[in-house]
mmCIF file of C-alpha atoms in Angstrom:
data_model
loop_
_atom_site.group_PDB
_atom_site.id
_atom_site.type_symbol
_atom_site.label_atom_id
_atom_site.label_comp_id
_atom_site.label_asym_id
_atom_site.label_seq_id
_atom_site.Cartn_x
_atom_site.Cartn_y
_atom_site.Cartn_z
ATOM 1 C CA MET A 563 4.385 0.915 -14.763
ATOM 2 C CA THR A 564 6.412 -1.349 -12.853
ATOM 3 C CA LYS A 565 8.045 -5.283 -12.611
ATOM 4 C CA ASN A 566 7.190 -7.663 -9.620
ATOM 5 C CA SER A 567 9.500 -10.596 -10.298
ATOM 6 C CA LYS A 568 8.946 -12.461 -6.489
ATOM 7 C CA GLU A 569 5.690 -14.000 -8.613
ATOM 8 C CA LYS A 570 6.876 -14.270 -12.177
ATOM 9 C CA SER A 571 6.827 -18.011 -13.290
ATOM 10 C CA TYR A 572 5.502 -18.019 -16.697
ATOM 11 C CA THR A 573 7.893 -18.567 -19.832
ATOM 12 C CA GLY A 574 8.230 -16.086 -23.014
ATOM 13 C CA SER A 575 5.860 -13.159 -23.761
ATOM 14 C CA ALA A 576 1.812 -12.574 -23.536
ATOM 15 C CA SER A 577 0.447 -13.064 -26.575
ATOM 16 C CA VAL A 578 -3.179 -11.562 -28.323
ATOM 17 C CA MET A 579 -4.795 -14.370 -27.263
ATOM 18 C CA ASP A 580 -4.002 -14.267 -23.473
ATOM 19 C CA GLU A 581 -7.039 -12.961 -21.230
ATOM 20 C CA THR A 582 -7.541 -10.774 -18.610
ATOM 21 C CA LEU A 583 -9.199 -12.350 -15.700
ATOM 22 C CA PRO A 584 -12.969 -12.361 -16.598
ATOM 23 C CA SER A 585 -14.518 -9.602 -16.187
ATOM 24 C CA SER A 586 -16.554 -9.987 -13.540
ATOM 25 C CA TRP A 587 -13.812 -10.551 -11.550
ATOM 26 C CA TYR A 588 -13.174 -7.097 -11.412
ATOM 27 C CA LEU A 589 -17.464 -6.023 -11.144
ATOM 28 C CA ASP A 590 -18.216 -8.673 -8.720
ATOM 29 C CA GLU A 591 -19.096 -8.125 -5.124
ATOM 30 C CA ALA A 592 -18.756 -11.470 -4.126
ATOM 31 C CA ILE A 593 -15.836 -12.062 -6.043
ATOM 32 C CA PHE A 594 -14.372 -9.140 -4.059
ATOM 33 C CA SER A 595 -15.476 -11.327 -0.389
ATOM 34 C CA VAL A 596 -13.250 -13.865 -1.681
ATOM 35 C CA GLU A 597 -10.468 -11.490 -2.417
ATOM 36 C CA ARG A 598 -10.302 -10.038 0.545
ATOM 37 C CA ASP A 599 -10.365 -13.011 3.038
ATOM 38 C CA LYS A 600 -8.266 -15.054 0.770
ATOM 39 C CA ILE A 601 -5.515 -12.189 -0.042
ATOM 40 C CA PHE A 602 -5.667 -8.896 2.327
ATOM 41 C CA HIS A 603 -7.064 -10.890 5.072
ATOM 42 C CA LYS A 604 -4.295 -13.348 4.509
ATOM 43 C CA GLU A 605 -0.529 -10.736 2.916
ATOM 44 C CA TRP A 606 0.833 -8.625 4.519
ATOM 45 C CA LEU A 607 0.010 -5.050 3.787
ATOM 46 C CA CYS A 608 0.960 -1.609 3.854
ATOM 47 C CA VAL A 609 -0.293 0.955 5.711
ATOM 48 C CA GLY A 610 1.582 3.603 6.115
ATOM 49 C CA ARG A 611 5.079 5.411 7.541
ATOM 50 C CA GLU A 612 6.385 5.028 11.300
ATOM 51 C CA GLU A 613 7.235 8.444 10.867
ATOM 52 C CA GLU A 614 2.978 8.704 11.236
ATOM 53 C CA TYR A 615 3.649 7.715 14.675
ATOM 54 C CA SER A 616 6.458 10.172 15.978
ATOM 55 C CA SER A 617 6.464 9.043 19.788
ATOM 56 C CA SER A 618 5.580 6.417 22.613
ATOM 57 C CA VAL A 619 2.129 6.169 22.822
ATOM 58 C CA SER A 620 1.120 7.899 19.560
ATOM 59 C CA HIS A 621 -1.678 5.905 18.125
ATOM 60 C CA LYS A 622 -4.037 5.663 15.133
ATOM 61 C CA VAL A 623 -7.123 3.635 14.650
ATOM 62 C CA LEU A 624 -7.381 2.203 10.846
ATOM 63 C CA SER A 625 -9.914 0.454 8.757
ATOM 64 C CA VAL A 626 -7.552 -2.030 7.212
ATOM 65 C CA MET A 627 -10.028 -4.097 4.456
ATOM 66 C CA GLY A 628 -12.724 -3.789 6.921
ATOM 67 C CA GLU A 629 -11.223 -4.764 10.542
ATOM 68 C CA SER A 630 -10.545 -1.707 12.574
ATOM 69 C CA VAL A 631 -6.723 -2.199 13.919
ATOM 70 C CA ILE A 632 -5.747 0.308 16.391
ATOM 71 C CA VAL A 633 -1.915 0.450 15.611
ATOM 72 C CA VAL A 634 0.059 2.026 18.411
ATOM 73 C CA ARG A 635 4.176 2.727 19.354
ATOM 74 C CA ASN A 636 4.911 1.352 23.009
ATOM 75 C CA THR A 637 6.694 2.680 25.632
ATOM 76 C CA GLU A 638 9.336 1.237 24.271
ATOM 77 C CA GLY A 639 9.360 3.174 21.225
ATOM 78 C CA GLU A 640 8.304 -0.005 19.263
ATOM 79 C CA LEU A 641 5.032 -0.508 16.505
ATOM 80 C CA ARG A 642 2.097 -2.942 17.856
ATOM 81 C CA ALA A 643 -0.979 -3.431 16.523
ATOM 82 C CA PHE A 644 -3.990 -5.585 17.161
ATOM 83 C CA TYR A 645 -8.020 -5.897 16.595
ATOM 84 C CA ASN A 646 -10.130 -2.897 17.579
ATOM 85 C CA VAL A 647 -12.573 -5.257 20.439
ATOM 86 C CA CYS A 648 -12.406 -5.798 24.007
ATOM 87 C CA ARG A 649 -12.067 -9.388 25.092
ATOM 88 C CA HIS A 650 -15.265 -8.725 27.499
ATOM 89 C CA ARG A 651 -18.065 -7.846 25.791
ATOM 90 C CA GLY A 652 -16.629 -6.745 22.140
ATOM 91 C CA ALA A 653 -17.307 -2.905 22.519
ATOM 92 C CA ARG A 654 -14.178 -0.859 20.352
ATOM 93 C CA LEU A 655 -11.668 0.238 23.031
ATOM 94 C CA CYS A 656 -10.625 3.234 20.267
ATOM 95 C CA ALA A 657 -13.349 5.433 18.447
ATOM 96 C CA GLY A 658 -12.382 6.531 15.191
ATOM 97 C CA SER A 659 -10.572 5.603 11.888
ATOM 98 C CA ASP A 660 -8.345 7.119 9.594
ATOM 99 C CA ASN A 661 -9.472 6.292 6.421
ATOM 100 C CA ASN A 662 -12.552 6.478 4.900
ATOM 101 C CA GLU A 663 -15.050 4.718 8.317
ATOM 102 C CA ASN A 664 -17.874 6.366 9.022
ATOM 103 C CA GLU A 665 -19.086 6.095 12.871
ATOM 104 C CA SER A 666 -22.351 8.218 12.506
ATOM 105 C CA SER A 667 -24.539 8.997 15.389
ATOM 106 C CA GLU A 668 -26.858 11.560 15.873
ATOM 107 C CA ASN A 669 -26.646 10.144 19.594
ATOM 108 C CA ARG A 670 -22.573 10.070 19.867
ATOM 109 C CA VAL A 671 -21.525 11.318 22.913
ATOM 110 C CA SER A 672 -17.652 10.678 24.452
ATOM 111 C CA LEU A 673 -16.855 8.070 26.259
ATOM 112 C CA LYS A 674 -14.182 7.483 28.516
ATOM 113 C CA GLY A 675 -11.182 5.095 26.719
ATOM 114 C CA GLY A 676 -9.089 4.209 24.069
ATOM 115 C CA VAL A 677 -5.569 4.332 24.580
ATOM 116 C CA MET A 678 -4.858 6.532 27.499
ATOM 117 C CA PRO A 679 -1.785 9.673 28.159
ATOM 118 C CA ASN A 680 -0.310 7.403 30.582
ATOM 119 C CA GLY A 681 0.184 4.000 27.745
ATOM 120 C CA LYS A 682 -2.394 1.887 28.602
ATOM 121 C CA ILE A 683 -5.732 0.885 26.705
ATOM 122 C CA MET A 684 -8.683 1.035 28.323
ATOM 123 C CA CYS A 685 -12.285 0.331 26.713
ATOM 124 C CA PRO A 686 -14.834 2.281 27.885
ATOM 125 C CA TYR A 687 -17.495 -0.287 28.819
ATOM 126 C CA HIS A 688 -16.590 -1.450 31.750
ATOM 127 C CA ALA A 689 -12.733 -0.444 32.181
ATOM 128 C CA TRP A 690 -11.361 -3.590 30.798
ATOM 129 C CA THR A 691 -7.896 -2.397 31.098
ATOM 130 C CA TYR A 692 -4.253 -3.188 28.417
ATOM 131 C CA ASP A 693 -0.909 -2.206 28.365
ATOM 132 C CA LEU A 694 0.413 -1.261 24.919
ATOM 133 C CA ASP A 695 1.353 -5.027 23.994
ATOM 134 C CA GLY A 696 -1.275 -5.795 24.190
ATOM 135 C CA ASN A 697 -1.749 -7.485 28.173
ATOM 136 C CA LEU A 698 -5.125 -7.264 30.498
ATOM 137 C CA LEU A 699 -3.670 -5.327 32.942
ATOM 138 C CA ARG A 700 -7.339 -5.017 34.764
ATOM 139 C CA ALA A 701 -10.624 -5.983 35.235
ATOM 140 C CA PRO A 702 -11.986 -4.870 37.559
ATOM 141 C CA HIS A 703 -14.481 -6.792 40.700
ATOM 142 C CA MET A 704 -12.676 -10.160 38.758
ATOM 143 C CA LYS A 705 -10.804 -12.579 40.812
ATOM 144 C CA ALA A 706 -8.931 -15.844 40.169
ATOM 145 C CA GLU A 707 -11.124 -17.543 42.111
ATOM 146 C CA MET A 708 -14.115 -17.396 40.265
ATOM 147 C CA GLY A 709 -11.865 -18.994 37.623
ATOM 148 C CA PHE A 710 -10.686 -15.814 35.490
ATOM 149 C CA ASN A 711 -7.028 -16.117 34.269
ATOM 150 C CA ILE A 712 -6.191 -12.270 33.305
ATOM 151 C CA ASP A 713 -3.217 -13.482 31.231
ATOM 152 C CA ASP A 714 -5.799 -16.011 28.865
ATOM 153 C CA TYR A 715 -7.587 -12.265 27.860
ATOM 154 C CA GLY A 716 -4.770 -9.894 26.268
ATOM 155 C CA LEU A 717 -6.161 -8.407 23.288
ATOM 156 C CA HIS A 718 -6.631 -10.125 19.548
ATOM 157 C CA LYS A 719 -2.682 -9.072 18.231
ATOM 158 C CA VAL A 720 -2.868 -8.540 13.743
ATOM 159 C CA GLY A 721 1.046 -8.604 12.043
ATOM 160 C CA CYS A 722 3.050 -5.342 12.895
ATOM 161 C CA GLU A 723 6.753 -4.907 10.856
ATOM 162 C CA THR A 724 8.389 -2.565 9.336
ATOM 163 C CA TRP A 725 11.362 -2.172 6.607
ATOM 164 C CA GLY A 726 12.230 1.169 5.153
ATOM 165 C CA GLY A 727 10.342 3.033 7.534
ATOM 166 C CA PHE A 728 7.378 1.822 6.147
ATOM 167 C CA ILE A 729 4.185 0.407 8.143
ATOM 168 C CA PHE A 730 3.160 -3.505 7.535
ATOM 169 C CA LEU A 731 -0.022 -5.327 9.133
ATOM 170 C CA ASN A 732 -1.232 -8.892 8.694
ATOM 171 C CA LEU A 733 -4.599 -9.828 9.989
ATOM 172 C CA SER A 734 -3.724 -13.596 10.525
ATOM 173 C CA PRO A 735 -0.686 -13.506 12.106
ATOM 174 C CA GLU A 736 -0.891 -17.162 13.629
ATOM 175 C CA SER A 737 -0.328 -18.029 9.727
ATOM 176 C CA ALA A 738 0.807 -14.792 7.776
ATOM 177 C CA PRO A 739 4.139 -15.535 4.952
ATOM 178 C CA ASN A 740 7.779 -14.980 7.176
ATOM 179 C CA PHE A 741 7.564 -11.431 6.512
ATOM 180 C CA PHE A 742 11.305 -11.273 5.826
ATOM 181 C CA GLU A 743 11.099 -13.552 2.766
ATOM 182 C CA PHE A 744 7.917 -11.604 1.988
ATOM 183 C CA ILE A 745 9.943 -8.690 1.644
ATOM 184 C CA SER A 746 13.988 -9.604 1.124
ATOM 185 C CA GLU A 747 13.648 -9.206 -3.008
ATOM 186 C CA VAL A 748 12.534 -5.243 -2.611
ATOM 187 C CA ALA A 749 14.677 -4.961 0.172
ATOM 188 C CA ASN A 750 17.885 -5.985 -1.227
ATOM 189 C CA ARG A 751 16.650 -4.338 -5.188
ATOM 190 C CA PHE A 752 16.410 -0.762 -3.277
ATOM 191 C CA GLU A 753 18.956 -1.557 -0.291
ATOM 192 C CA ARG A 754 20.768 1.714 -1.921
ATOM 193 C CA TYR A 755 18.542 4.126 -1.080
ATOM 194 C CA PRO A 756 18.031 5.691 2.276
ATOM 195 C CA LEU A 757 14.005 4.871 2.319
ATOM 196 C CA ALA A 758 13.728 4.542 6.170
ATOM 197 C CA ASP A 759 15.617 8.136 6.987
ATOM 198 C CA LEU A 760 12.895 9.868 3.989
ATOM 199 C CA LYS A 761 10.162 12.339 5.967
ATOM 200 C CA THR A 762 7.122 12.930 4.044
ATOM 201 C CA ALA A 763 7.353 16.283 2.430
ATOM 202 C CA LYS A 764 3.111 15.816 1.230
ATOM 203 C CA HIS A 765 0.755 13.343 1.048
ATOM 204 C CA ILE A 766 -2.282 13.396 -0.981
ATOM 205 C CA ARG A 767 -4.949 10.693 -0.501
ATOM 206 C CA TYR A 768 -7.306 10.016 -3.805
ATOM 207 C CA GLU A 769 -10.428 8.323 -4.348
ATOM 208 C CA VAL A 770 -10.491 5.839 -7.322
ATOM 209 C CA ASP A 771 -13.764 4.732 -8.755
ATOM 210 C CA SER A 772 -12.183 1.376 -10.058
ATOM 211 C CA ASN A 773 -11.729 -1.816 -9.009
ATOM 212 C CA TRP A 774 -8.141 -2.563 -6.897
ATOM 213 C CA LYS A 775 -7.222 -4.741 -10.138
ATOM 214 C CA VAL A 776 -7.250 -2.384 -12.870
ATOM 215 C CA ILE A 777 -4.801 -0.073 -10.985
ATOM 216 C CA CYS A 778 -2.191 -2.796 -10.523
ATOM 217 C CA GLU A 779 -2.792 -3.570 -14.176
ATOM 218 C CA ASN A 780 -2.427 0.153 -15.107
ATOM 219 C CA TYR A 781 0.758 0.787 -13.073
ATOM 220 C CA ASN A 782 2.550 -2.824 -13.993
ATOM 221 C CA GLU A 783 2.645 -1.639 -18.248
ATOM 222 C CA CYS A 784 3.467 1.477 -19.745
ATOM 223 C CA TYR A 785 2.158 0.531 -23.096
ATOM 224 C CA HIS A 786 -1.073 3.029 -22.164
ATOM 225 C CA CYS A 787 2.101 6.171 -21.638
ATOM 226 C CA GLY A 788 2.762 7.568 -24.971
ATOM 227 C CA PRO A 789 -1.433 8.471 -25.078
ATOM 228 C CA ILE A 790 -2.411 9.175 -21.762
ATOM 229 C CA HIS A 791 1.052 10.935 -20.050
ATOM 230 C CA PRO A 792 2.611 13.095 -22.493
ATOM 231 C CA GLU A 793 4.259 15.174 -20.144
ATOM 232 C CA LEU A 794 6.118 11.919 -18.530
ATOM 233 C CA CYS A 795 7.009 10.168 -22.158
ATOM 234 C CA LYS A 796 9.157 14.325 -22.644
ATOM 235 C CA ILE A 797 11.098 12.755 -19.192
ATOM 236 C CA VAL A 798 11.559 9.344 -20.307
ATOM 237 C CA PRO A 799 11.051 9.209 -23.999
ATOM 238 C CA ALA A 800 11.441 5.107 -23.716
ATOM 239 C CA PHE A 801 8.579 4.849 -22.258
ATOM 240 C CA ARG A 802 6.362 6.090 -25.653
ATOM 241 C CA VAL A 803 8.880 3.322 -27.254
ATOM 242 C CA ASP A 804 7.341 0.372 -29.495
ATOM 243 C CA GLY A 805 5.156 1.130 -26.742
ATOM 244 C CA ALA A 806 7.367 0.034 -24.204
ATOM 245 C CA PRO A 807 7.847 -4.030 -23.799
ATOM 246 C CA ASP A 808 10.879 -4.087 -23.568
ATOM 247 C CA LEU A 809 12.451 -2.179 -20.082
ATOM 248 C CA ASP A 810 15.241 -2.744 -18.136
ATOM 249 C CA TRP A 811 13.343 -2.739 -14.794
ATOM 250 C CA ASP A 812 16.374 -4.017 -12.593
ATOM 251 C CA ARG A 813 18.737 -1.757 -13.927
ATOM 252 C CA GLY A 814 16.118 0.751 -14.360
ATOM 253 C CA ILE A 815 14.809 3.439 -16.858
ATOM 254 C CA PRO A 816 16.954 5.915 -18.604
ATOM 255 C CA HIS A 817 15.617 9.619 -18.636
ATOM 256 C CA ARG A 818 16.316 11.785 -21.519
ATOM 257 C CA THR A 819 19.863 13.366 -22.132
ATOM 258 C CA ASP A 820 19.725 16.053 -20.470
ATOM 259 C CA ALA A 821 16.722 14.078 -17.301
ATOM 260 C CA ASP A 822 17.426 12.816 -14.535
ATOM 261 C CA THR A 823 14.354 12.876 -12.377
ATOM 262 C CA PHE A 824 10.636 13.011 -12.655
ATOM 263 C CA THR A 825 9.650 15.779 -11.924
ATOM 264 C CA THR A 826 8.428 18.972 -14.130
ATOM 265 C CA THR A 827 12.153 19.833 -15.943
ATOM 266 C CA GLY A 828 13.258 16.417 -15.585
ATOM 267 C CA THR A 829 15.541 17.950 -13.260
ATOM 268 C CA SER A 830 15.862 19.300 -9.889
ATOM 269 C CA THR A 831 18.672 20.784 -7.451
ATOM 270 C CA ARG A 832 18.436 19.015 -4.790
ATOM 271 C CA ARG A 833 21.154 16.615 -4.712
ATOM 272 C CA SER A 834 21.209 12.964 -4.955
ATOM 273 C CA PHE A 835 20.709 10.191 -1.960
ATOM 274 C CA PRO A 836 24.209 9.135 -0.868
ATOM 275 C CA GLY A 837 25.136 6.138 -1.706
ATOM 276 C CA LEU A 838 23.659 5.162 -5.033
ATOM 277 C CA ASN A 839 24.770 3.753 -7.523
ATOM 278 C CA GLU A 840 25.983 5.816 -11.154
ATOM 279 C CA ASP A 841 23.003 3.898 -12.750
ATOM 280 C CA GLU A 842 20.461 5.015 -9.707
ATOM 281 C CA LYS A 843 21.388 8.380 -10.132
ATOM 282 C CA VAL A 844 20.643 8.476 -13.868
ATOM 283 C CA ARG A 845 17.524 6.003 -14.211
ATOM 284 C CA HIS A 846 14.178 5.801 -12.443
ATOM 285 C CA LYS A 847 13.276 2.579 -10.802
ATOM 286 C CA GLY A 848 9.679 0.910 -9.572
ATOM 287 C CA GLU A 849 8.003 -1.569 -8.053
ATOM 288 C CA LEU A 850 4.749 -3.366 -7.767
ATOM 289 C CA LEU A 851 5.003 -4.949 -4.331
ATOM 290 C CA TYR A 852 1.247 -7.318 -4.205
ATOM 291 C CA PRO A 853 -0.765 -6.637 -3.245
ATOM 292 C CA ASN A 854 -1.146 -2.797 -2.157
ATOM 293 C CA MET A 855 2.410 -1.098 -2.468
ATOM 294 C CA PHE A 856 3.656 0.587 -5.571
ATOM 295 C CA LEU A 857 6.957 2.512 -5.095
ATOM 296 C CA SER A 858 8.407 4.637 -7.571
ATOM 297 C CA MET A 859 12.486 5.902 -6.541
ATOM 298 C CA ALA A 860 13.985 8.750 -8.434
ATOM 299 C CA ARG A 861 17.892 9.829 -7.722
ATOM 300 C CA GLU A 862 16.429 12.661 -4.681
ATOM 301 C CA HIS A 863 12.525 11.682 -4.491
ATOM 302 C CA VAL A 864 11.265 8.699 -3.832
ATOM 303 C CA VAL A 865 7.365 8.355 -3.765
ATOM 304 C CA ALA A 866 4.973 5.549 -2.653
ATOM 305 C CA PHE A 867 1.454 3.845 -3.601
ATOM 306 C CA VAL A 868 -0.293 2.511 -0.603
ATOM 307 C CA LEU A 869 -3.685 1.173 -2.367
ATOM 308 C CA HIS A 870 -7.133 0.755 0.059
ATOM 309 C CA PRO A 871 -9.432 -1.350 -1.723
ATOM 310 C CA ILE A 872 -12.971 -1.031 -0.342
ATOM 311 C CA ASN A 873 -15.716 -2.583 -2.801
ATOM 312 C CA ALA A 874 -15.224 -3.709 -5.827
ATOM 313 C CA GLY A 875 -15.539 -0.578 -7.420
ATOM 314 C CA HIS A 876 -13.506 1.858 -5.404
ATOM 315 C CA CYS A 877 -10.094 2.514 -3.788
ATOM 316 C CA VAL A 878 -8.409 4.706 -1.615
ATOM 317 C CA ILE A 879 -4.805 5.112 -2.647
ATOM 318 C CA ASP A 880 -2.580 7.555 -0.029
ATOM 319 C CA CYS A 881 0.645 8.814 -1.927
ATOM 320 C CA TYR A 882 3.280 9.620 0.240
ATOM 321 C CA PHE A 883 6.341 11.914 -1.605
ATOM 322 C CA LEU A 884 9.131 11.234 0.373
ATOM 323 C CA PHE A 885 12.535 13.179 0.723
ATOM 324 C CA GLU A 886 15.434 13.625 2.542
ATOM 325 C CA GLN A 887 15.724 15.361 5.783
ATOM 326 C CA TYR A 888 18.743 17.370 4.609
ATOM 327 C CA GLU A 889 17.083 18.661 1.825
ATOM 328 C CA ILE A 890 13.969 19.776 3.951
ATOM 329 C CA ASP A 891 15.860 21.114 6.198
ATOM 330 C CA LYS A 892 16.917 24.282 4.092
ATOM 331 C CA GLN A 893 15.008 27.216 3.438
ATOM 332 C CA ASP A 894 13.978 27.097 -0.106
ATOM 333 C CA PHE A 895 12.931 23.959 -0.090
ATOM 334 C CA ASP A 896 10.548 23.440 -2.120
ATOM 335 C CA PRO A 897 9.361 20.232 -3.618
ATOM 336 C CA SER A 898 6.970 21.063 -5.935
ATOM 337 C CA ASP A 899 8.796 20.232 -8.905
ATOM 338 C CA ALA A 900 8.190 17.010 -7.915
ATOM 339 C CA ILE A 901 4.764 16.749 -6.742
ATOM 340 C CA ASP A 902 2.640 18.722 -9.126
ATOM 341 C CA PHE A 903 4.395 16.651 -11.843
ATOM 342 C CA TRP A 904 3.487 13.633 -9.968
ATOM 343 C CA HIS A 905 -0.215 14.896 -9.586
ATOM 344 C CA LEU A 906 -0.992 15.576 -13.083
ATOM 345 C CA ILE A 907 0.309 11.760 -13.384
ATOM 346 C CA ASN A 908 -0.986 10.256 -10.933
ATOM 347 C CA ARG A 909 -4.852 12.185 -11.662
ATOM 348 C CA GLN A 910 -4.418 10.506 -15.821
ATOM 349 C CA ASP A 911 -3.886 7.051 -14.619
ATOM 350 C CA TRP A 912 -7.056 7.240 -12.170
ATOM 351 C CA ALA A 913 -8.902 9.104 -14.817
ATOM 352 C CA ILE A 914 -8.343 6.272 -17.427
ATOM 353 C CA CYS A 915 -9.252 3.032 -14.282
ATOM 354 C CA GLU A 916 -12.062 4.637 -14.138
ATOM 355 C CA ARG A 917 -13.098 4.067 -17.863
ATOM 356 C CA VAL A 918 -11.450 0.791 -17.402
ATOM 357 C CA GLN A 919 -14.114 -0.054 -14.885
ATOM 358 C CA GLN A 920 -16.970 1.963 -16.738
ATOM 359 C CA GLY A 921 -16.063 -0.155 -19.571
ATOM 360 C CA MET A 922 -16.355 -3.681 -17.800
ATOM 361 C CA SER A 923 -19.582 -3.368 -17.257
ATOM 362 C CA ALA A 924 -20.508 -3.642 -20.709
ATOM 363 C CA LYS A 925 -23.179 -6.545 -21.593
ATOM 364 C CA VAL A 926 -20.585 -7.401 -23.816
ATOM 365 C CA HIS A 927 -17.227 -7.148 -22.613
ATOM 366 C CA HIS A 928 -16.199 -11.017 -20.809
ATOM 367 C CA ALA A 929 -12.746 -10.509 -20.936
ATOM 368 C CA GLY A 930 -9.365 -7.564 -21.832
ATOM 369 C CA MET A 931 -6.548 -8.835 -23.547
ATOM 370 C CA PHE A 932 -2.785 -9.034 -22.592
ATOM 371 C CA THR A 933 -0.628 -7.665 -25.722
ATOM 372 C CA PRO A 934 2.706 -8.547 -25.738
ATOM 373 C CA MET A 935 3.759 -4.816 -24.617
ATOM 374 C CA GLU A 936 1.706 -6.304 -20.962
ATOM 375 C CA ASP A 937 3.505 -9.238 -20.656
ATOM 376 C CA TRP A 938 4.284 -8.723 -16.529
ATOM 377 C CA ASN A 939 0.314 -8.485 -16.225
ATOM 378 C CA LEU A 940 0.034 -12.337 -16.332
ATOM 379 C CA ASP A 941 1.886 -12.048 -13.771
ATOM 380 C CA ILE A 942 -1.361 -10.500 -11.425
ATOM 381 C CA ARG A 943 -3.254 -12.513 -13.026
ATOM 382 C CA ARG A 944 -1.320 -15.767 -12.280
ATOM 383 C CA TYR A 945 -1.080 -14.229 -8.519
ATOM 384 C CA VAL A 946 -5.084 -13.669 -8.063
ATOM 385 C CA THR A 947 -6.108 -16.944 -9.457
ATOM 386 C CA ASP A 948 -3.999 -19.169 -7.447
ATOM 387 C CA ARG A 949 -5.021 -16.840 -4.345
ATOM 388 C CA ILE A 950 -8.692 -17.729 -4.937
ATOM 389 C CA GLY A 951 -9.199 -19.249 -7.873
ATOM 390 C CA LYS A 952 -10.146 -22.341 -5.758
ATOM 391 C CA PHE A 953 -12.455 -20.935 -3.615
ATOM 392 C CA LEU A 954 -14.926 -19.128 -6.481
ATOM 393 C CA PRO A 955 -18.273 -21.231 -6.677
ATOM 394 C CA ALA A 956 -18.776 -22.233 -10.432
ATOM 395 C CA GLU A 957 -21.048 -19.811 -11.820
ATOM 396 C CA LEU A 958 -19.383 -16.858 -10.458
#
């Protein structure tokens, strides 16, 4: 239900003859494999919030598009990220994973190693030891006279940057796009929202049986809002007017006359974020930051969605409900008016995305169409085609 102008290059609105990507692009694991390599292993990906790493030496092991990654806050308080693999024999340095990576074994035992309380990362296999910047500190019994240079065997780095309290990783840091150019338009658009200072009041993880592009396309249009989100349309009537073709996302979308935020009542006793302009105090803003982050901005809370594609037909979505510490510290703080409202809207969205995924598998469905009310989805079509089209075998 939002727009990203950064990628927009087409002219005019969609006509009824504008087709979606071919159905196979939403269903075929071979195509998903190309997307993983050419999009998700190349682009900046949001993976969570800085507040999840609250102190020095705190760390998490993440599964990022099939790769195990260690994210750690070093002793200087800076975030670093590395592939979870020792430079010696390739053993995983840390066990476990934060999102959907199974490491089951009937013979599992506890092994020493991983990120240690002393601020070192030690491989459990042969005790090669690294600092929290990835430098190799110790390789037992290895000496310079053997031709071994300890400086040559630091951990494989993953690009790691932050904006607005969010952490972004890039699995190909040697060829990564400039992060500040990547984030600049969104940062400017939301410069008055105190994103970096907000705290997570609740985090919900959703499992959705749908292709990641279906979820992006659903988020990027409101033609569906009338039939799918009656509760939302009571708060924002503009979402159901003529299929919502001409919403002004740069300025923000107005609520009904007596409403000013996304809650069950459309109101809240929480204060507006200090520093917002007059429009931002009464209008809703949103953003799809390709390829895996959605932002929804209300005057006194923010909802962030982080999309984790697992395979062609399944995604995990982390949803963060963010509020001011000023409000959280109040004895009567109760965010349920926003959380319950969003949880309903989210489940409505995920359910219809799953219906789309199911329907596209029919043998008669070769492509869908974009109506004029869905013209921003032409941008998603171009984004994906530009990055993977030339790498697909002709038969796909």
